[in-house]
Amino acid sequence: MLHRRAFMSLAALTPLALRAATARADEPFKITIAQPSEGFLYLPIYAARGLGCFRDEGLEVEVTVFGKGAAAALTSVIGGESDIYVGLPAVPLQAWAKGQKTQLFAALLKQCGSDIVLSADAARRTGLGARRTPSEKTQALRGLKIAVAGAGSITDLVVRHVAIHGGLDPDRDLTIIPIGGGGNMIAAFAQGRVDGYCLSAPTSTIGIVKFGGALLFDFAKGEYPPLRDFLFTALSARPEWLVANRGPVVRLVRALARAMETMRTHPDAARAAIGPFYPGVEPAVLDAAWAQAMGSLPASLGLDAAGVVKNIDFLAEARGVRLDLPVAEVFTNEIVDLAGAATADRR
């Protein structure tokens, strides 16, 4: 965990000092975030950027999207090229097990954010509409070709997890095809070269709204029990960086909390704020993606041991290897708690 003495020092900051730090608009503190892909997995970050929440906290937040996925994004944080990793906690947990430690410090989504979309033809052939239980729905994957971003990617793990829980062998009973990002998936889907694909909104929503596809599960509504209330997107950073930059990190979390509150209380304003990040996506697609994603927002940015354990279980079930980790050490709620206290004081 972060050193208690360091956080006691942070707790001693007066509200006046916090406001003064926030007010230094002429000296913004730069934070770089490593983001594995584009998509609504990171919706609170888009909202905070579009609404100006980071700027209001005296921060200059730069987001780098890594086309090669989560492992590359995390590597940039471990190597010091980026400050914060945002994505599936299972990725930094694997690195921790190898001695490359980054600590989880805030939650962004608490439902699975990757969707499995089947084509209209595949849904008809498999009788998806008549399947009711999770096991029955999973059986619809038998014999299908499903596109994922890459071998070992988050999307690959999600498809494998679903297949295994439905009693299928992901390497024999269906064909999982690593195909790259959203553009490649949509092209293959539209041309009928694959029966379905796994990715987050709005790419998953395009397959439904524009091409008549169907969700295998609505993960945001908890239709797949093993990944219900699942910590899917969280922030993590090197422990020493968190200690050295604790004030700005508290402001970052406070900005995200305000953005998420705006998403709930003023959804039209928040929805408009993310539009510029998706200039090529039709409004109807973004509206549908937004409505679905809102069900994945957590009540707070706080973390708990259960969310970490579910990620460990997820990896064990999808890959067959269980990580031996000190669960209480891989995450902290100190920053979220301090950010909440600072926000309450400002009101």
mmCIF file with all atom_site columns, N, CA and C in Angstrom, residues 177-244:
data_model
loop_
_atom_site.group_PDB
_atom_site.id
_atom_site.type_symbol
_atom_site.label_atom_id
_atom_site.label_alt_id
_atom_site.label_comp_id
_atom_site.label_asym_id
_atom_site.label_entity_id
_atom_site.label_seq_id
_atom_site.pdbx_PDB_ins_code
_atom_site.Cartn_x
_atom_site.Cartn_y
_atom_site.Cartn_z
_atom_site.occupancy
_atom_site.B_iso_or_equiv
_atom_site.pdbx_formal_charge
_atom_site.auth_seq_id
_atom_site.auth_comp_id
_atom_site.auth_asym_id
_atom_site.auth_atom_id
_atom_site.pdbx_PDB_model_num
ATOM 1   N N  . ILE A 1 177 ? -10.814 -15.149 -34.004 1.00 0.00 ? 177 ILE A N  1
ATOM 2   C CA . ILE A 1 177 ? -9.937  -14.577 -35.014 1.00 0.00 ? 177 ILE A CA 1
ATOM 3   C C  . ILE A 1 177 ? -9.395  -13.229 -34.561 1.00 0.00 ? 177 ILE A C  1
ATOM 4   N N  . PRO A 1 178 ? -8.086  -13.135 -34.266 1.00 0.00 ? 178 PRO A N  1
ATOM 5   C CA . PRO A 1 178 ? -7.480  -11.827 -33.952 1.00 0.00 ? 178 PRO A CA 1
ATOM 6   C C  . PRO A 1 178 ? -7.447  -10.978 -35.214 1.00 0.00 ? 178 PRO A C  1
ATOM 7   N N  . ILE A 1 179 ? -8.055  -9.797  -35.143 1.00 0.00 ? 179 ILE A N  1
ATOM 8   C CA . ILE A 1 179 ? -8.263  -9.032  -36.376 1.00 0.00 ? 179 ILE A CA 1
ATOM 9   C C  . ILE A 1 179 ? -7.842  -7.574  -36.267 1.00 0.00 ? 179 ILE A C  1
ATOM 10  N N  . GLY A 1 180 ? -7.505  -7.118  -35.064 1.00 0.00 ? 180 GLY A N  1
ATOM 11  C CA . GLY A 1 180 ? -7.140  -5.710  -34.922 1.00 0.00 ? 180 GLY A CA 1
ATOM 12  C C  . GLY A 1 180 ? -8.280  -4.879  -34.364 1.00 0.00 ? 180 GLY A C  1
ATOM 13  N N  . GLY A 1 181 ? -8.228  -3.588  -34.601 1.00 0.00 ? 181 GLY A N  1
ATOM 14  C CA . GLY A 1 181 ? -9.161  -2.644  -33.999 1.00 0.00 ? 181 GLY A CA 1
ATOM 15  C C  . GLY A 1 181 ? -10.539 -2.608  -34.604 1.00 0.00 ? 181 GLY A C  1
ATOM 16  N N  . GLY A 1 182 ? -11.304 -1.574  -34.184 1.00 0.00 ? 182 GLY A N  1
ATOM 17  C CA . GLY A 1 182 ? -12.704 -1.478  -34.543 1.00 0.00 ? 182 GLY A CA 1
ATOM 18  C C  . GLY A 1 182 ? -12.976 -1.394  -36.025 1.00 0.00 ? 182 GLY A C  1
ATOM 19  N N  . GLY A 1 183 ? -12.130 -0.661  -36.776 1.00 0.00 ? 183 GLY A N  1
ATOM 20  C CA . GLY A 1 183 ? -12.338 -0.543  -38.213 1.00 0.00 ? 183 GLY A CA 1
ATOM 21  C C  . GLY A 1 183 ? -12.270 -1.885  -38.911 1.00 0.00 ? 183 GLY A C  1
ATOM 22  N N  . ASN A 1 184 ? -11.293 -2.696  -38.547 1.00 0.00 ? 184 ASN A N  1
ATOM 23  C CA . ASN A 1 184 ? -11.146 -4.032  -39.141 1.00 0.00 ? 184 ASN A CA 1
ATOM 24  C C  . ASN A 1 184 ? -12.334 -4.916  -38.774 1.00 0.00 ? 184 ASN A C  1
ATOM 25  N N  . MET A 1 185 ? -12.783 -4.812  -37.518 1.00 0.00 ? 185 MET A N  1
ATOM 26  C CA . MET A 1 185 ? -13.908 -5.644  -37.079 1.00 0.00 ? 185 MET A CA 1
ATOM 27  C C  . MET A 1 185 ? -15.181 -5.311  -37.843 1.00 0.00 ? 185 MET A C  1
ATOM 28  N N  . ILE A 1 186 ? -15.478 -4.026  -37.954 1.00 0.00 ? 186 ILE A N  1
ATOM 29  C CA . ILE A 1 186 ? -16.705 -3.611  -38.633 1.00 0.00 ? 186 ILE A CA 1
ATOM 30  C C  . ILE A 1 186 ? -16.665 -4.010  -40.108 1.00 0.00 ? 186 ILE A C  1
ATOM 31  N N  . ALA A 1 187 ? -15.498 -3.862  -40.740 1.00 0.00 ? 187 ALA A N  1
ATOM 32  C CA . ALA A 1 187 ? -15.373 -4.238  -42.154 1.00 0.00 ? 187 ALA A CA 1
ATOM 33  C C  . ALA A 1 187 ? -15.617 -5.731  -42.337 1.00 0.00 ? 187 ALA A C  1
ATOM 34  N N  . ALA A 1 188 ? -14.996 -6.554  -41.511 1.00 0.00 ? 188 ALA A N  1
ATOM 35  C CA . ALA A 1 188 ? -15.175 -8.005  -41.615 1.00 0.00 ? 188 ALA A CA 1
ATOM 36  C C  . ALA A 1 188 ? -16.608 -8.397  -41.302 1.00 0.00 ? 188 ALA A C  1
ATOM 37  N N  . PHE A 1 189 ? -17.211 -7.742  -40.331 1.00 0.00 ? 189 PHE A N  1
ATOM 38  C CA . PHE A 1 189 ? -18.592 -8.015  -39.935 1.00 0.00 ? 189 PHE A CA 1
ATOM 39  C C  . PHE A 1 189 ? -19.548 -7.642  -41.064 1.00 0.00 ? 189 PHE A C  1
ATOM 40  N N  . ALA A 1 190 ? -19.364 -6.477  -41.642 1.00 0.00 ? 190 ALA A N  1
ATOM 41  C CA . ALA A 1 190 ? -20.249 -6.010  -42.710 1.00 0.00 ? 190 ALA A CA 1
ATOM 42  C C  . ALA A 1 190 ? -20.146 -6.885  -43.953 1.00 0.00 ? 190 ALA A C  1
ATOM 43  N N  . GLN A 1 191 ? -18.960 -7.438  -44.206 1.00 0.00 ? 191 GLN A N  1
ATOM 44  C CA . GLN A 1 191 ? -18.739 -8.278  -45.378 1.00 0.00 ? 191 GLN A CA 1
ATOM 45  C C  . GLN A 1 191 ? -19.069 -9.743  -45.138 1.00 0.00 ? 191 GLN A C  1
ATOM 46  N N  . GLY A 1 192 ? -19.465 -10.089 -43.924 1.00 0.00 ? 192 GLY A N  1
ATOM 47  C CA . GLY A 1 192 ? -19.833 -11.467 -43.621 1.00 0.00 ? 192 GLY A CA 1
ATOM 48  C C  . GLY A 1 192 ? -18.657 -12.404 -43.453 1.00 0.00 ? 192 GLY A C  1
ATOM 49  N N  . ARG A 1 193 ? -17.452 -11.849 -43.266 1.00 0.00 ? 193 ARG A N  1
ATOM 50  C CA . ARG A 1 193 ? -16.271 -12.703 -43.089 1.00 0.00 ? 193 ARG A CA 1
ATOM 51  C C  . ARG A 1 193 ? -16.176 -13.261 -41.676 1.00 0.00 ? 193 ARG A C  1
ATOM 52  N N  . VAL A 1 194 ? -16.893 -12.652 -40.745 1.00 0.00 ? 194 VAL A N  1
ATOM 53  C CA . VAL A 1 194 ? -16.991 -13.173 -39.381 1.00 0.00 ? 194 VAL A CA 1
ATOM 54  C C  . VAL A 1 194 ? -18.468 -13.167 -38.981 1.00 0.00 ? 194 VAL A C  1
ATOM 55  N N  . ASP A 1 195 ? -18.808 -14.016 -38.029 1.00 0.00 ? 195 ASP A N  1
ATOM 56  C CA . ASP A 1 195 ? -20.195 -14.099 -37.557 1.00 0.00 ? 195 ASP A CA 1
ATOM 57  C C  . ASP A 1 195 ? -20.468 -13.134 -36.403 1.00 0.00 ? 195 ASP A C  1
ATOM 58  N N  . GLY A 1 196 ? -19.405 -12.622 -35.833 1.00 0.00 ? 196 GLY A N  1
ATOM 59  C CA . GLY A 1 196 ? -19.565 -11.709 -34.717 1.00 0.00 ? 196 GLY A CA 1
ATOM 60  C C  . GLY A 1 196 ? -18.228 -11.155 -34.294 1.00 0.00 ? 196 GLY A C  1
ATOM 61  N N  . TYR A 1 197 ? -18.252 -10.259 -33.329 1.00 0.00 ? 197 TYR A N  1
ATOM 62  C CA . TYR A 1 197 ? -17.008 -9.670  -32.841 1.00 0.00 ? 197 TYR A CA 1
ATOM 63  C C  . TYR A 1 197 ? -17.198 -9.210  -31.408 1.00 0.00 ? 197 TYR A C  1
ATOM 64  N N  . CYS A 1 198 ? -16.081 -8.959  -30.738 1.00 0.00 ? 198 CYS A N  1
ATOM 65  C CA . CYS A 1 198 ? -16.107 -8.497  -29.353 1.00 0.00 ? 198 CYS A CA 1
ATOM 66  C C  . CYS A 1 198 ? -15.314 -7.204  -29.243 1.00 0.00 ? 198 CYS A C  1
ATOM 67  N N  . LEU A 1 199 ? -15.984 -6.151  -28.839 1.00 0.00 ? 199 LEU A N  1
ATOM 68  C CA . LEU A 1 199 ? -15.343 -4.868  -28.607 1.00 0.00 ? 199 LEU A CA 1
ATOM 69  C C  . LEU A 1 199 ? -16.320 -3.991  -27.834 1.00 0.00 ? 199 LEU A C  1
ATOM 70  N N  . SER A 1 200 ? -15.827 -2.859  -27.361 1.00 0.00 ? 200 SER A N  1
ATOM 71  C CA . SER A 1 200 ? -16.676 -1.955  -26.580 1.00 0.00 ? 200 SER A CA 1
ATOM 72  C C  . SER A 1 200 ? -17.472 -1.033  -27.491 1.00 0.00 ? 200 SER A C  1
ATOM 73  N N  . ALA A 1 201 ? -18.463 -0.355  -26.906 1.00 0.00 ? 201 ALA A N  1
ATOM 74  C CA . ALA A 1 201 ? -19.196 0.689   -27.602 1.00 0.00 ? 201 ALA A CA 1
ATOM 75  C C  . ALA A 1 201 ? -18.247 1.875   -27.842 1.00 0.00 ? 201 ALA A C  1
ATOM 76  N N  . PRO A 1 202 ? -18.442 2.665   -28.891 1.00 0.00 ? 202 PRO A N  1
ATOM 77  C CA . PRO A 1 202 ? -19.556 2.585   -29.836 1.00 0.00 ? 202 PRO A CA 1
ATOM 78  C C  . PRO A 1 202 ? -19.348 1.612   -30.996 1.00 0.00 ? 202 PRO A C  1
ATOM 79  N N  . THR A 1 203 ? -18.171 0.952   -31.070 1.00 0.00 ? 203 THR A N  1
ATOM 80  C CA . THR A 1 203 ? -17.968 0.002   -32.167 1.00 0.00 ? 203 THR A CA 1
ATOM 81  C C  . THR A 1 203 ? -18.983 -1.131  -32.100 1.00 0.00 ? 203 THR A C  1
ATOM 82  N N  . SER A 1 204 ? -19.252 -1.628  -30.894 1.00 0.00 ? 204 SER A N  1
ATOM 83  C CA . SER A 1 204 ? -20.248 -2.703  -30.768 1.00 0.00 ? 204 SER A CA 1
ATOM 84  C C  . SER A 1 204 ? -21.629 -2.203  -31.166 1.00 0.00 ? 204 SER A C  1
ATOM 85  N N  . THR A 1 205 ? -21.921 -0.942  -30.866 1.00 0.00 ? 205 THR A N  1
ATOM 86  C CA . THR A 1 205 ? -23.238 -0.375  -31.180 1.00 0.00 ? 205 THR A CA 1
ATOM 87  C C  . THR A 1 205 ? -23.427 -0.211  -32.677 1.00 0.00 ? 205 THR A C  1
ATOM 88  N N  . ILE A 1 206 ? -22.360 0.054   -33.413 1.00 0.00 ? 206 ILE A N  1
ATOM 89  C CA . ILE A 1 206 ? -22.449 0.185   -34.871 1.00 0.00 ? 206 ILE A CA 1
ATOM 90  C C  . ILE A 1 206 ? -22.983 -1.106  -35.484 1.00 0.00 ? 206 ILE A C  1
ATOM 91  N N  . GLY A 1 207 ? -22.490 -2.245  -34.983 1.00 0.00 ? 207 GLY A N  1
ATOM 92  C CA . GLY A 1 207 ? -22.938 -3.530  -35.513 1.00 0.00 ? 207 GLY A CA 1
ATOM 93  C C  . GLY A 1 207 ? -24.418 -3.775  -35.281 1.00 0.00 ? 207 GLY A C  1
ATOM 94  N N  . ILE A 1 208 ? -24.952 -3.174  -34.237 1.00 0.00 ? 208 ILE A N  1
ATOM 95  C CA . ILE A 1 208 ? -26.377 -3.347  -33.914 1.00 0.00 ? 208 ILE A CA 1
ATOM 96  C C  . ILE A 1 208 ? -27.235 -2.341  -34.664 1.00 0.00 ? 208 ILE A C  1
ATOM 97  N N  . VAL A 1 209 ? -26.894 -1.058  -34.564 1.00 0.00 ? 209 VAL A N  1
ATOM 98  C CA . VAL A 1 209 ? -27.717 0.003   -35.145 1.00 0.00 ? 209 VAL A CA 1
ATOM 99  C C  . VAL A 1 209 ? -27.644 0.015   -36.662 1.00 0.00 ? 209 VAL A C  1
ATOM 100 N N  . LYS A 1 210 ? -26.435 -0.142  -37.229 1.00 0.00 ? 210 LYS A N  1
ATOM 101 C CA . LYS A 1 210 ? -26.266 -0.014  -38.678 1.00 0.00 ? 210 LYS A CA 1
ATOM 102 C C  . LYS A 1 210 ? -26.429 -1.329  -39.425 1.00 0.00 ? 210 LYS A C  1
ATOM 103 N N  . PHE A 1 211 ? -26.087 -2.462  -38.755 1.00 0.00 ? 211 PHE A N  1
ATOM 104 C CA . PHE A 1 211 ? -26.072 -3.735  -39.478 1.00 0.00 ? 211 PHE A CA 1
ATOM 105 C C  . PHE A 1 211 ? -27.033 -4.772  -38.907 1.00 0.00 ? 211 PHE A C  1
ATOM 106 N N  . GLY A 1 212 ? -27.874 -4.384  -37.975 1.00 0.00 ? 212 GLY A N  1
ATOM 107 C CA . GLY A 1 212 ? -28.911 -5.294  -37.480 1.00 0.00 ? 212 GLY A CA 1
ATOM 108 C C  . GLY A 1 212 ? -28.411 -6.419  -36.614 1.00 0.00 ? 212 GLY A C  1
ATOM 109 N N  . GLY A 1 213 ? -27.210 -6.289  -36.041 1.00 0.00 ? 213 GLY A N  1
ATOM 110 C CA . GLY A 1 213 ? -26.675 -7.331  -35.182 1.00 0.00 ? 213 GLY A CA 1
ATOM 111 C C  . GLY A 1 213 ? -27.394 -7.396  -33.846 1.00 0.00 ? 213 GLY A C  1
ATOM 112 N N  . ALA A 1 214 ? -27.003 -8.362  -33.017 1.00 0.00 ? 214 ALA A N  1
ATOM 113 C CA . ALA A 1 214 ? -27.637 -8.561  -31.706 1.00 0.00 ? 214 ALA A CA 1
ATOM 114 C C  . ALA A 1 214 ? -26.577 -8.849  -30.668 1.00 0.00 ? 214 ALA A C  1
ATOM 115 N N  . LEU A 1 215 ? -26.777 -8.328  -29.459 1.00 0.00 ? 215 LEU A N  1
ATOM 116 C CA . LEU A 1 215 ? -25.886 -8.630  -28.348 1.00 0.00 ? 215 LEU A CA 1
ATOM 117 C C  . LEU A 1 215 ? -26.103 -10.058 -27.871 1.00 0.00 ? 215 LEU A C  1
ATOM 118 N N  . LEU A 1 216 ? -24.995 -10.770 -27.641 1.00 0.00 ? 216 LEU A N  1
ATOM 119 C CA . LEU A 1 216 ? -25.114 -12.082 -27.020 1.00 0.00 ? 216 LEU A CA 1
ATOM 120 C C  . LEU A 1 216 ? -25.606 -11.909 -25.590 1.00 0.00 ? 216 LEU A C  1
ATOM 121 N N  . PHE A 1 217 ? -24.971 -10.979 -24.868 1.00 0.00 ? 217 PHE A N  1
ATOM 122 C CA . PHE A 1 217 ? -25.391 -10.588 -23.520 1.00 0.00 ? 217 PHE A CA 1
ATOM 123 C C  . PHE A 1 217 ? -25.340 -9.074  -23.419 1.00 0.00 ? 217 PHE A C  1
ATOM 124 N N  . ASP A 1 218 ? -26.223 -8.503  -22.629 1.00 0.00 ? 218 ASP A N  1
ATOM 125 C CA . ASP A 1 218 ? -26.095 -7.102  -22.267 1.00 0.00 ? 218 ASP A CA 1
ATOM 126 C C  . ASP A 1 218 ? -25.334 -7.076  -20.946 1.00 0.00 ? 218 ASP A C  1
ATOM 127 N N  . PHE A 1 219 ? -24.004 -6.984  -21.040 1.00 0.00 ? 219 PHE A N  1
ATOM 128 C CA . PHE A 1 219 ? -23.168 -7.032  -19.845 1.00 0.00 ? 219 PHE A CA 1
ATOM 129 C C  . PHE A 1 219 ? -23.490 -5.894  -18.891 1.00 0.00 ? 219 PHE A C  1
ATOM 130 N N  . ALA A 1 220 ? -23.837 -4.718  -19.448 1.00 0.00 ? 220 ALA A N  1
ATOM 131 C CA . ALA A 1 220 ? -24.114 -3.557  -18.603 1.00 0.00 ? 220 ALA A CA 1
ATOM 132 C C  . ALA A 1 220 ? -25.296 -3.800  -17.672 1.00 0.00 ? 220 ALA A C  1
ATOM 133 N N  . LYS A 1 221 ? -26.207 -4.671  -18.084 1.00 0.00 ? 221 LYS A N  1
ATOM 134 C CA . LYS A 1 221 ? -27.370 -5.005  -17.254 1.00 0.00 ? 221 LYS A CA 1
ATOM 135 C C  . LYS A 1 221 ? -27.139 -6.240  -16.392 1.00 0.00 ? 221 LYS A C  1
ATOM 136 N N  . GLY A 1 222 ? -25.928 -6.777  -16.443 1.00 0.00 ? 222 GLY A N  1
ATOM 137 C CA . GLY A 1 222 ? -25.605 -7.932  -15.614 1.00 0.00 ? 222 GLY A CA 1
ATOM 138 C C  . GLY A 1 222 ? -26.201 -9.229  -16.106 1.00 0.00 ? 222 GLY A C  1
ATOM 139 N N  . GLU A 1 223 ? -26.440 -9.338  -17.434 1.00 0.00 ? 223 GLU A N  1
ATOM 140 C CA . GLU A 1 223 ? -27.073 -10.552 -17.964 1.00 0.00 ? 223 GLU A CA 1
ATOM 141 C C  . GLU A 1 223 ? -26.151 -11.774 -17.922 1.00 0.00 ? 223 GLU A C  1
ATOM 142 N N  . TYR A 1 224 ? -24.868 -11.550 -17.758 1.00 0.00 ? 224 TYR A N  1
ATOM 143 C CA . TYR A 1 224 ? -23.913 -12.662 -17.673 1.00 0.00 ? 224 TYR A CA 1
ATOM 144 C C  . TYR A 1 224 ? -23.413 -12.731 -16.231 1.00 0.00 ? 224 TYR A C  1
ATOM 145 N N  . PRO A 1 225 ? -23.983 -13.615 -15.414 1.00 0.00 ? 225 PRO A N  1
ATOM 146 C CA . PRO A 1 225 ? -23.707 -13.622 -13.965 1.00 0.00 ? 225 PRO A CA 1
ATOM 147 C C  . PRO A 1 225 ? -22.238 -13.635 -13.561 1.00 0.00 ? 225 PRO A C  1
ATOM 148 N N  . PRO A 1 226 ? -21.351 -14.412 -14.226 1.00 0.00 ? 226 PRO A N  1
ATOM 149 C CA . PRO A 1 226 ? -19.955 -14.430 -13.766 1.00 0.00 ? 226 PRO A CA 1
ATOM 150 C C  . PRO A 1 226 ? -19.268 -13.071 -13.815 1.00 0.00 ? 226 PRO A C  1
ATOM 151 N N  . LEU A 1 227 ? -19.724 -12.171 -14.696 1.00 0.00 ? 227 LEU A N  1
ATOM 152 C CA . LEU A 1 227 ? -19.106 -10.853 -14.798 1.00 0.00 ? 227 LEU A CA 1
ATOM 153 C C  . LEU A 1 227 ? -20.058 -9.749  -14.341 1.00 0.00 ? 227 LEU A C  1
ATOM 154 N N  . ARG A 1 228 ? -21.035 -10.105 -13.537 1.00 0.00 ? 228 ARG A N  1
ATOM 155 C CA . ARG A 1 228 ? -21.941 -9.098  -12.976 1.00 0.00 ? 228 ARG A CA 1
ATOM 156 C C  . ARG A 1 228 ? -21.220 -8.347  -11.856 1.00 0.00 ? 228 ARG A C  1
ATOM 157 N N  . ASP A 1 229 ? -21.396 -7.015  -11.824 1.00 0.00 ? 229 ASP A N  1
ATOM 158 C CA . ASP A 1 229 ? -20.717 -6.179  -10.828 1.00 0.00 ? 229 ASP A CA 1
ATOM 159 C C  . ASP A 1 229 ? -19.212 -6.449  -10.843 1.00 0.00 ? 229 ASP A C  1
ATOM 160 N N  . PHE A 1 230 ? -18.658 -6.389  -12.039 1.00 0.00 ? 230 PHE A N  1
ATOM 161 C CA . PHE A 1 230 ? -17.259 -6.739  -12.275 1.00 0.00 ? 230 PHE A CA 1
ATOM 162 C C  . PHE A 1 230 ? -16.442 -5.470  -12.477 1.00 0.00 ? 230 PHE A C  1
ATOM 163 N N  . LEU A 1 231 ? -15.384 -5.292  -11.709 1.00 0.00 ? 231 LEU A N  1
ATOM 164 C CA . LEU A 1 231 ? -14.508 -4.135  -11.854 1.00 0.00 ? 231 LEU A CA 1
ATOM 165 C C  . LEU A 1 231 ? -13.772 -4.245  -13.180 1.00 0.00 ? 231 LEU A C  1
ATOM 166 N N  . PHE A 1 232 ? -14.234 -3.497  -14.174 1.00 0.00 ? 232 PHE A N  1
ATOM 167 C CA . PHE A 1 232 ? -13.722 -3.673  -15.531 1.00 0.00 ? 232 PHE A CA 1
ATOM 168 C C  . PHE A 1 232 ? -12.734 -2.589  -15.945 1.00 0.00 ? 232 PHE A C  1
ATOM 169 N N  . THR A 1 233 ? -12.922 -1.383  -15.467 1.00 0.00 ? 233 THR A N  1
ATOM 170 C CA . THR A 1 233 ? -12.011 -0.296  -15.826 1.00 0.00 ? 233 THR A CA 1
ATOM 171 C C  . THR A 1 233 ? -11.590 0.450   -14.573 1.00 0.00 ? 233 THR A C  1
ATOM 172 N N  . ALA A 1 234 ? -10.279 0.576   -14.378 1.00 0.00 ? 234 ALA A N  1
ATOM 173 C CA . ALA A 1 234 ? -9.752  1.256   -13.193 1.00 0.00 ? 234 ALA A CA 1
ATOM 174 C C  . ALA A 1 234 ? -8.450  1.959   -13.543 1.00 0.00 ? 234 ALA A C  1
ATOM 175 N N  . LEU A 1 235 ? -8.064  2.900   -12.689 1.00 0.00 ? 235 LEU A N  1
ATOM 176 C CA . LEU A 1 235 ? -6.812  3.629   -12.842 1.00 0.00 ? 235 LEU A CA 1
ATOM 177 C C  . LEU A 1 235 ? -5.748  2.998   -11.961 1.00 0.00 ? 235 LEU A C  1
ATOM 178 N N  . SER A 1 236 ? -4.526  2.933   -12.475 1.00 0.00 ? 236 SER A N  1
ATOM 179 C CA . SER A 1 236 ? -3.411  2.443   -11.666 1.00 0.00 ? 236 SER A CA 1
ATOM 180 C C  . SER A 1 236 ? -2.144  3.179   -12.061 1.00 0.00 ? 236 SER A C  1
ATOM 181 N N  . ALA A 1 237 ? -1.202  3.229   -11.135 1.00 0.00 ? 237 ALA A N  1
ATOM 182 C CA . ALA A 1 237 ? 0.075   3.901   -11.376 1.00 0.00 ? 237 ALA A CA 1
ATOM 183 C C  . ALA A 1 237 ? 1.127   3.288   -10.464 1.00 0.00 ? 237 ALA A C  1
ATOM 184 N N  . ARG A 1 238 ? 2.382   3.582   -10.751 1.00 0.00 ? 238 ARG A N  1
ATOM 185 C CA . ARG A 1 238 ? 3.461   3.093   -9.898  1.00 0.00 ? 238 ARG A CA 1
ATOM 186 C C  . ARG A 1 238 ? 3.322   3.704   -8.500  1.00 0.00 ? 238 ARG A C  1
ATOM 187 N N  . PRO A 1 239 ? 3.437   2.903   -7.451  1.00 0.00 ? 239 PRO A N  1
ATOM 188 C CA . PRO A 1 239 ? 3.249   3.423   -6.087  1.00 0.00 ? 239 PRO A CA 1
ATOM 189 C C  . PRO A 1 239 ? 4.102   4.635   -5.771  1.00 0.00 ? 239 PRO A C  1
ATOM 190 N N  . GLU A 1 240 ? 5.346   4.633   -6.228  1.00 0.00 ? 240 GLU A N  1
ATOM 191 C CA . GLU A 1 240 ? 6.228   5.758   -5.925  1.00 0.00 ? 240 GLU A CA 1
ATOM 192 C C  . GLU A 1 240 ? 5.767   7.034   -6.636  1.00 0.00 ? 240 GLU A C  1
ATOM 193 N N  . TRP A 1 241 ? 5.186   6.879   -7.826  1.00 0.00 ? 241 TRP A N  1
ATOM 194 C CA . TRP A 1 241 ? 4.664   8.050   -8.540  1.00 0.00 ? 241 TRP A CA 1
ATOM 195 C C  . TRP A 1 241 ? 3.433   8.608   -7.812  1.00 0.00 ? 241 TRP A C  1
ATOM 196 N N  . LEU A 1 242 ? 2.593   7.724   -7.296  1.00 0.00 ? 242 LEU A N  1
ATOM 197 C CA . LEU A 1 242 ? 1.418   8.172   -6.555  1.00 0.00 ? 242 LEU A CA 1
ATOM 198 C C  . LEU A 1 242 ? 1.818   8.965   -5.319  1.00 0.00 ? 242 LEU A C  1
ATOM 199 N N  . VAL A 1 243 ? 2.842   8.524   -4.612  1.00 0.00 ? 243 VAL A N  1
ATOM 200 C CA . VAL A 1 243 ? 3.304   9.235   -3.417  1.00 0.00 ? 243 VAL A CA 1
ATOM 201 C C  . VAL A 1 243 ? 3.887   10.591  -3.798  1.00 0.00 ? 243 VAL A C  1
ATOM 202 N N  . ALA A 1 244 ? 4.706   10.613  -4.849  1.00 0.00 ? 244 ALA A N  1
ATOM 203 C CA . ALA A 1 244 ? 5.386   11.848  -5.237  1.00 0.00 ? 244 ALA A CA 1
ATOM 204 C C  . ALA A 1 244 ? 4.429   12.892  -5.806  1.00 0.00 ? 244 ALA A C  1
#
